[in-house]
mmCIF file of C-alpha atoms in Angstrom:
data_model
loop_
_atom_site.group_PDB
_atom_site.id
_atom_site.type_symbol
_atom_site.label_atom_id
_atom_site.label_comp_id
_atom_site.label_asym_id
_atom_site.label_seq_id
_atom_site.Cartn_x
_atom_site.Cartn_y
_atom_site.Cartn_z
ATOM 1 C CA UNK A 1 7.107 -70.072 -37.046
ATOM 2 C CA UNK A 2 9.158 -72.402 -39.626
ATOM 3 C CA UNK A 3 10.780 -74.200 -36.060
ATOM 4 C CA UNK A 4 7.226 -74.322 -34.499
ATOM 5 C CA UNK A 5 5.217 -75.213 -37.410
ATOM 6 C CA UNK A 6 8.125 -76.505 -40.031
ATOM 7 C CA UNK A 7 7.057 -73.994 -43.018
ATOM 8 C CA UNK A 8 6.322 -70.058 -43.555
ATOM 9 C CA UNK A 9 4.715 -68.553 -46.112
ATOM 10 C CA UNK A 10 6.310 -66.171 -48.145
ATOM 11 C CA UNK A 11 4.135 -63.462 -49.923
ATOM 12 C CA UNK A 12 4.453 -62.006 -53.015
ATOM 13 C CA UNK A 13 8.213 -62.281 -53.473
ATOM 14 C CA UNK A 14 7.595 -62.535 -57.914
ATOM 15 C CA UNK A 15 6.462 -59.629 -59.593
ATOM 16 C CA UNK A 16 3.578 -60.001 -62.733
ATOM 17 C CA UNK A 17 6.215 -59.301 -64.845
ATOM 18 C CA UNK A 18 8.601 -62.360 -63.231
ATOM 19 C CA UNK A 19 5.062 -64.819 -63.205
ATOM 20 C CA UNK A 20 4.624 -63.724 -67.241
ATOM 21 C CA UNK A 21 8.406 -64.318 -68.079
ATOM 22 C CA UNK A 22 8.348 -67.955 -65.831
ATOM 23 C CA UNK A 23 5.477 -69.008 -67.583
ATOM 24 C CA UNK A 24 6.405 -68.094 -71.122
ATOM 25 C CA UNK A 25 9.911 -69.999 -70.261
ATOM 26 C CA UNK A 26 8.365 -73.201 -68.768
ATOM 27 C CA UNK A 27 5.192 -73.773 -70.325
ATOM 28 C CA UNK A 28 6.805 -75.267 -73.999
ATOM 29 C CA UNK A 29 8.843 -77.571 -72.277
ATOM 30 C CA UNK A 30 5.996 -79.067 -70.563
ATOM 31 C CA UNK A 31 5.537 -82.788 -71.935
ATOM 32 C CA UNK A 32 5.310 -86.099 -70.397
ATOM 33 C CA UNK A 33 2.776 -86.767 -67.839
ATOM 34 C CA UNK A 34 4.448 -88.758 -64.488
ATOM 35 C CA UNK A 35 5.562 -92.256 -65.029
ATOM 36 C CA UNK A 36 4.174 -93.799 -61.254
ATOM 37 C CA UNK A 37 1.736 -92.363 -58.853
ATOM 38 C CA UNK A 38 4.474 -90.302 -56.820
ATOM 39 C CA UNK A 39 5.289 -88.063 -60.150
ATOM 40 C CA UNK A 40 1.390 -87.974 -60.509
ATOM 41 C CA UNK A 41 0.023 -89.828 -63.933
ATOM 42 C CA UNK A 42 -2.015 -86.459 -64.743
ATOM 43 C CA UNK A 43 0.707 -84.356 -63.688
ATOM 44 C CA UNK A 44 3.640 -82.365 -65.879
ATOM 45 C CA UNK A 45 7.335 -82.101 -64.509
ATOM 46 C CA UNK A 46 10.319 -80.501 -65.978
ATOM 47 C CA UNK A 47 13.891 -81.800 -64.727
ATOM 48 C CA UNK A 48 17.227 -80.081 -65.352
ATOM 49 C CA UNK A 49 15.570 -76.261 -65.858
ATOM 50 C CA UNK A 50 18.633 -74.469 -65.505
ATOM 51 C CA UNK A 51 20.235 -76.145 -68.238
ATOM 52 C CA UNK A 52 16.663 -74.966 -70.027
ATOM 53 C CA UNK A 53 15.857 -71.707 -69.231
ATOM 54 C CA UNK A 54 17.738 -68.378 -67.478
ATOM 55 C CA UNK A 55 14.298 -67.325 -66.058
ATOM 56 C CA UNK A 56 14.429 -69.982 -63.326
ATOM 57 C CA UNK A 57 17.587 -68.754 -61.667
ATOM 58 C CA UNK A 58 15.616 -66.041 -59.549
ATOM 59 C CA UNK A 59 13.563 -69.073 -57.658
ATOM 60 C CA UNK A 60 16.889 -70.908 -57.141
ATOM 61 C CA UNK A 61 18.852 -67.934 -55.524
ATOM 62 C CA UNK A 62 16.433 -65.437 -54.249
ATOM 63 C CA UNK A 63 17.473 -63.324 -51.402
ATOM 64 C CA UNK A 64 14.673 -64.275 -49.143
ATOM 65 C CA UNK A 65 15.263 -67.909 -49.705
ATOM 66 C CA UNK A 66 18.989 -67.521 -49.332
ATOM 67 C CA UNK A 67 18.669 -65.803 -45.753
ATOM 68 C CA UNK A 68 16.891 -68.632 -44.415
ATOM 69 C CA UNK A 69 18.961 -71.421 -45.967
ATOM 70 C CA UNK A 70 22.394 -69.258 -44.268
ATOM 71 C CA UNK A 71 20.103 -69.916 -40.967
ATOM 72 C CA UNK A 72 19.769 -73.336 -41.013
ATOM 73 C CA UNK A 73 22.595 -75.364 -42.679
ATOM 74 C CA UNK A 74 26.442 -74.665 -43.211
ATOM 75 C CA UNK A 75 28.125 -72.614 -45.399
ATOM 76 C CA UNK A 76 27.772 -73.954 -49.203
ATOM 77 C CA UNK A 77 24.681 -75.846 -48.752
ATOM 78 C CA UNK A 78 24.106 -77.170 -52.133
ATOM 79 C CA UNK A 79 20.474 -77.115 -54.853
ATOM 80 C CA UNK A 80 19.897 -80.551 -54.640
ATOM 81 C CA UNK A 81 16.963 -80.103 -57.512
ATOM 82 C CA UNK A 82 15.226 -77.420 -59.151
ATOM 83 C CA UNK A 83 11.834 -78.528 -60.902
ATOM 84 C CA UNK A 84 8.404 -77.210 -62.912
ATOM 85 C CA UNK A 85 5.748 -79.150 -61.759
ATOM 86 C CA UNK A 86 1.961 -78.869 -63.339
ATOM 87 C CA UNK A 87 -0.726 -80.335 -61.654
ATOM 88 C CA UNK A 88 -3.281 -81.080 -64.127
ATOM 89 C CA UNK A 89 -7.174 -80.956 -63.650
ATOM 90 C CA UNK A 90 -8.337 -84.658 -62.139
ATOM 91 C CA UNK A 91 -5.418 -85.487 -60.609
ATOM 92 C CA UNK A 92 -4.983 -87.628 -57.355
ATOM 93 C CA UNK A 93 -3.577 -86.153 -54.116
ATOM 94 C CA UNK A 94 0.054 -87.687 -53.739
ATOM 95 C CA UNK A 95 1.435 -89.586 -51.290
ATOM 96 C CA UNK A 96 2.333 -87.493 -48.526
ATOM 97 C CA UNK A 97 6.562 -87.659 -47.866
ATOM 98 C CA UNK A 98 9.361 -85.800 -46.483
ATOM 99 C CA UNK A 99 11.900 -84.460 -48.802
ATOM 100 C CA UNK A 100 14.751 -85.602 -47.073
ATOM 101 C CA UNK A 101 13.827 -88.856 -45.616
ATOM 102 C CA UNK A 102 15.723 -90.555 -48.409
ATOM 103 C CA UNK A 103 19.224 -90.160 -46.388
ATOM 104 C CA UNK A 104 18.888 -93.054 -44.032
ATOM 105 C CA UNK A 105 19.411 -91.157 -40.460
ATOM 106 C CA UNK A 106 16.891 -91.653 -37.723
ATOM 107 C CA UNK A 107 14.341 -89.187 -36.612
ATOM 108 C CA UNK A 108 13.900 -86.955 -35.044
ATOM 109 C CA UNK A 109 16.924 -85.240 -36.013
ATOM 110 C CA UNK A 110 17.422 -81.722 -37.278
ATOM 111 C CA UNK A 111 16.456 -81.210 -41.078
ATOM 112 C CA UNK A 112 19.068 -82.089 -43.421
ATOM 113 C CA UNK A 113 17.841 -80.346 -46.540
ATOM 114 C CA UNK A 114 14.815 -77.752 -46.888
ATOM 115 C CA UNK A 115 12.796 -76.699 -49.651
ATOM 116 C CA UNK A 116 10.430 -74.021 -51.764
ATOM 117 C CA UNK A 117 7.451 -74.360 -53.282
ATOM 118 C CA UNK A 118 6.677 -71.269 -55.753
ATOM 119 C CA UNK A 119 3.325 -70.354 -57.053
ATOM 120 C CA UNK A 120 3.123 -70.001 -60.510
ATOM 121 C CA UNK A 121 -0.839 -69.891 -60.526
ATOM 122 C CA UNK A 122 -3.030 -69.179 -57.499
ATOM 123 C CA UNK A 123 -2.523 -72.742 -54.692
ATOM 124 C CA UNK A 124 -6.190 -73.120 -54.019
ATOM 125 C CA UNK A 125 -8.014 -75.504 -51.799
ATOM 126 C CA UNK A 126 -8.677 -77.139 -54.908
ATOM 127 C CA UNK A 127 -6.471 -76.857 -57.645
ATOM 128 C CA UNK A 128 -3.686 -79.199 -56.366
ATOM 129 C CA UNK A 129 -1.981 -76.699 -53.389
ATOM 130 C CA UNK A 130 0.965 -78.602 -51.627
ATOM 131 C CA UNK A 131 -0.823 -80.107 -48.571
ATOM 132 C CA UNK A 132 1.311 -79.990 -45.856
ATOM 133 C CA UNK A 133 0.854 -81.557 -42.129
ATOM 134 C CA UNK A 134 2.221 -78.295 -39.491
ATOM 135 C CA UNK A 135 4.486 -79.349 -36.893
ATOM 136 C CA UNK A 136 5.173 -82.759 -38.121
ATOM 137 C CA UNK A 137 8.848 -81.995 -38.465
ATOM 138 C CA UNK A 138 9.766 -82.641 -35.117
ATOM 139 C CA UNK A 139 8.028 -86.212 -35.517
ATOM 140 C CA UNK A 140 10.050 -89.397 -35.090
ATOM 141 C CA UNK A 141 8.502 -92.417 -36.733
ATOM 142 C CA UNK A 142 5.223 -91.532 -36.301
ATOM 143 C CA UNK A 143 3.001 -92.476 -39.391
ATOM 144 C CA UNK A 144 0.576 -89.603 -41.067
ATOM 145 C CA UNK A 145 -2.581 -89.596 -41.546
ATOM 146 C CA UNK A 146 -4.665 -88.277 -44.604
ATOM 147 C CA UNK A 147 -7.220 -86.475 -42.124
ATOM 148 C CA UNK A 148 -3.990 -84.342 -41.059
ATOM 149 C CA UNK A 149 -3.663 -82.898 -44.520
ATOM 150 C CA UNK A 150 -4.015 -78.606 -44.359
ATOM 151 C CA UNK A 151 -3.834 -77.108 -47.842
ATOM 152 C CA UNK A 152 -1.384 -74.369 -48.343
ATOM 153 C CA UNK A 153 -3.549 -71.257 -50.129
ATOM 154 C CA UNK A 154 -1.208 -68.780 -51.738
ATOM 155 C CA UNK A 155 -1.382 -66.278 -54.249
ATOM 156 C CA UNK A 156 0.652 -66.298 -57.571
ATOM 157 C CA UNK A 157 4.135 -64.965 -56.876
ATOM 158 C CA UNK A 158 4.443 -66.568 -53.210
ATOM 159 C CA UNK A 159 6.301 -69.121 -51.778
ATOM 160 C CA UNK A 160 5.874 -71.669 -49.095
ATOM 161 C CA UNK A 161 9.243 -72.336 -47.173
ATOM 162 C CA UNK A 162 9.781 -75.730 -45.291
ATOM 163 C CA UNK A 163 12.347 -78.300 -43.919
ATOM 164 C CA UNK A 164 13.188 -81.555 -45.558
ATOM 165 C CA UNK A 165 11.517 -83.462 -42.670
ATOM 166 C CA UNK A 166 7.845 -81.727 -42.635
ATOM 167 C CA UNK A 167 5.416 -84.183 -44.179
ATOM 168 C CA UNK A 168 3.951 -82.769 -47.220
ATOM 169 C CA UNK A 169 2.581 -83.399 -50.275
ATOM 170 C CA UNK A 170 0.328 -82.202 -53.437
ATOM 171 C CA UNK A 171 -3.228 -81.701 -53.614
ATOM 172 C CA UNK A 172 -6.192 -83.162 -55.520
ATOM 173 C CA UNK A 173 -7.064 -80.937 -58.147
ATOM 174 C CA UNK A 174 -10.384 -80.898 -58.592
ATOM 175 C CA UNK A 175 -10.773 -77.778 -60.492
ATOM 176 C CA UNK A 176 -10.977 -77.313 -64.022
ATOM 177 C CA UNK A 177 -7.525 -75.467 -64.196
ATOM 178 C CA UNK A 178 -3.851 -76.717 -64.029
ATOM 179 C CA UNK A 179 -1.496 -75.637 -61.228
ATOM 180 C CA UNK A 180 1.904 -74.671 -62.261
ATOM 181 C CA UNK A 181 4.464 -74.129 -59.861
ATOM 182 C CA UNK A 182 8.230 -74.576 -59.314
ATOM 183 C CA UNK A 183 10.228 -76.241 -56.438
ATOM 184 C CA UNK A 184 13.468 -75.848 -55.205
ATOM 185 C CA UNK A 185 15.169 -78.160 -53.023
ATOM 186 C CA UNK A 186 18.680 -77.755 -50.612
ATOM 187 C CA UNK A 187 20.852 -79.672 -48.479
ATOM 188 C CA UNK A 188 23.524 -79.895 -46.219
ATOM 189 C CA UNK A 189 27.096 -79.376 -48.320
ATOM 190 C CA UNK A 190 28.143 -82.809 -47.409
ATOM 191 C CA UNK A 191 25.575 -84.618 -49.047
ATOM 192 C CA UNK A 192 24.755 -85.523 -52.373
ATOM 193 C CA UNK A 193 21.672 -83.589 -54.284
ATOM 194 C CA UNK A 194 19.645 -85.406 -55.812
ATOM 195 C CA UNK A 195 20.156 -83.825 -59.543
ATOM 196 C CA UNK A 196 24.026 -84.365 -60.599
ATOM 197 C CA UNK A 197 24.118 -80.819 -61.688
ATOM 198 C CA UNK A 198 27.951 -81.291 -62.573
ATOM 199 C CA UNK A 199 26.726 -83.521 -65.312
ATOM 200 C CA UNK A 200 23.254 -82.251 -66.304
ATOM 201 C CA UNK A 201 24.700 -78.612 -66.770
ATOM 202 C CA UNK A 202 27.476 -77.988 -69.242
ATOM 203 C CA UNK A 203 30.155 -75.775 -68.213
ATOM 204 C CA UNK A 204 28.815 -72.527 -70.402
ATOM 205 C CA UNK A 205 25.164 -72.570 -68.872
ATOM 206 C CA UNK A 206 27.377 -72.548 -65.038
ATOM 207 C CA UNK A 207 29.316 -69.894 -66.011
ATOM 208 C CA UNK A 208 26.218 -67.896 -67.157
ATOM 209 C CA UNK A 209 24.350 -68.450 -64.072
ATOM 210 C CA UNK A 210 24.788 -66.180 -60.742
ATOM 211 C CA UNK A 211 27.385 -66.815 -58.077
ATOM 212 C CA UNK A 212 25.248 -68.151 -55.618
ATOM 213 C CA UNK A 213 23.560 -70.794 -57.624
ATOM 214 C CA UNK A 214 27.159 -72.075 -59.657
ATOM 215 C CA UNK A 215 28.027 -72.455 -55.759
ATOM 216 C CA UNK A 216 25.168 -74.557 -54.928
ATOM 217 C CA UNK A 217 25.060 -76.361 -58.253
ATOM 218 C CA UNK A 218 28.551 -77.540 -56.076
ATOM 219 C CA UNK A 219 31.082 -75.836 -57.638
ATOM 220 C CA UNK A 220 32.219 -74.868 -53.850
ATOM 221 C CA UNK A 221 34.198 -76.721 -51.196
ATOM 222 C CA UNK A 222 33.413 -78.098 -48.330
ATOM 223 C CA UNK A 223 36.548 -78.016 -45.746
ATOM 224 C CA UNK A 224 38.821 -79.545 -45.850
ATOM 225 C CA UNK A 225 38.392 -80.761 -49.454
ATOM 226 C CA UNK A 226 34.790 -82.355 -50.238
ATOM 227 C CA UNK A 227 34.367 -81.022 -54.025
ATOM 228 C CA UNK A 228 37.965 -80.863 -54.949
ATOM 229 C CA UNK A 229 38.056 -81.957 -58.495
ATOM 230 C CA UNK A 230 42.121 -83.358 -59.720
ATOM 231 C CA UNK A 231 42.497 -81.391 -55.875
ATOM 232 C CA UNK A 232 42.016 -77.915 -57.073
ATOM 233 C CA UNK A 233 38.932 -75.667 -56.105
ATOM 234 C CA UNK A 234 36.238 -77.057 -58.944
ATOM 235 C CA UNK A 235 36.006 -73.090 -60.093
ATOM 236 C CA UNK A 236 39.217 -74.228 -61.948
ATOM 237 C CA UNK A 237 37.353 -75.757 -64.107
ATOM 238 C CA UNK A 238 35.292 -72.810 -65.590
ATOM 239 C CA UNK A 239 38.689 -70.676 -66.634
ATOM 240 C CA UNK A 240 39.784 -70.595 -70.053
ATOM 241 C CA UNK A 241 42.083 -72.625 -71.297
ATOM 242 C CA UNK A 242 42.876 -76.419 -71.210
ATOM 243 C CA UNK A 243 41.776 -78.373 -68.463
ATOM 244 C CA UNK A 244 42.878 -81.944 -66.836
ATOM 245 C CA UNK A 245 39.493 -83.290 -66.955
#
């Protein structure tokens, strides 16, 4: 399905117990509305959570999302952004995109990055679910069209699953209720994220985080040496004692 259509739907992967403990986390640092019409003027986003919050880290490394991600790209693909975003009532769909069409290589071409959207509340028809356009992946330059649009409706606790070159993009809310959700985004170990983790995080919030995400925050290597930091493995960095940098 995610090579026919370019997404899957994964149920249920976040207990009650993880949605109450997200929510709780995420919902005080929820400010500033968008500043342009892509960020959404009536819509709430949170940058840099892990350097925020530990109750994030499960969305950024979860098993399920992990398997897939060792399917598609090489080894030490990299978290090129982890994100709250809260669609507020009244808000305009968004421009539909691809999440990795900002590296300049042609399409079609395989997907250089991928990315999860987790449900926080219920994605309704009508509360702002990601609207996503099945099978558009394999596109080349063809343009979308807003007719194409196809709501995806998930409970709270699910994710939706797709590649960086699936056209996409959030709903209208026209309820009377925010929807909160998280993303996660990936790419391909040789490119660069778009969140400089190695500067956003300090170096005791990446030691407190998991394996698997201080690896895809990039502190990894990509043979022969992209990531070397003063050419030593960038772990180096995280032992005790005095450092070179």
């Amino acid at each position: 399905m995610l090579r026919r259509d370019g997404y899957v739907i994964l149920p249920d992967l976040l207990t009650a117990d993880d949605l109450i403990e997200i929510r709780e986390a995420v919902v005080p640092l929820l400010d500033l509305h968008g500043r342009n019409r892509f960020e959404g003027h009536t819509t709430q986003r949170v940058y840099s959570v892990l350097n925020k919050t530990r109750a994030c880290d499960r969305i950024a490394d979860h098993p399920r999302v992990l398997a897939l991600l060792d399917r598609l790209f090489l080894p030490n693909y990299l978290l090129s952004m982890l994100q709250v975003i809260n669609i507020l009532p009244g808000e305009q769909a968004q421009m539909l995109h691809t999440d990795d069409g900002f590296y300049p290589i042609p399409r079609p071409r395989a997907a250089l990055g991928a990315a999860t959207i987790w449900a926080i509340d219920d994605f309704t028809a009508d509360n702002g679910a990601t609207d996503i356009i099945a099978g558009s992946h394999l596109w080349g330059d063809k343009t979308p069209k807003e007719a194409d649009r196809t709501p995806v409706v998930m409970a709270a606790g699910s994710c939706v699953f797709f590649l960086g070159t699936l056209w996409h993009g959030g709903g209208a809310n026209q309820s009377d209720s925010a929807r909160l959700a998280l993303t996660a985004q990936y790419c391909e170990p040789w490119l660069r994220p778009q969140e400089a983790f190695t500067l956003s995080m300090t170096r005791d919030t990446v030691r407190a985080v998991s394996e698997d995400i201080r690896r895809m925050l990039g502190y990894s290597i990509h043979p022969p040496f992209i990531g070397q930091v003063d050419g030593m493995h960038p772990k180096r960095l995280l032992e005790p004692g005095p450092h070179p940098i």
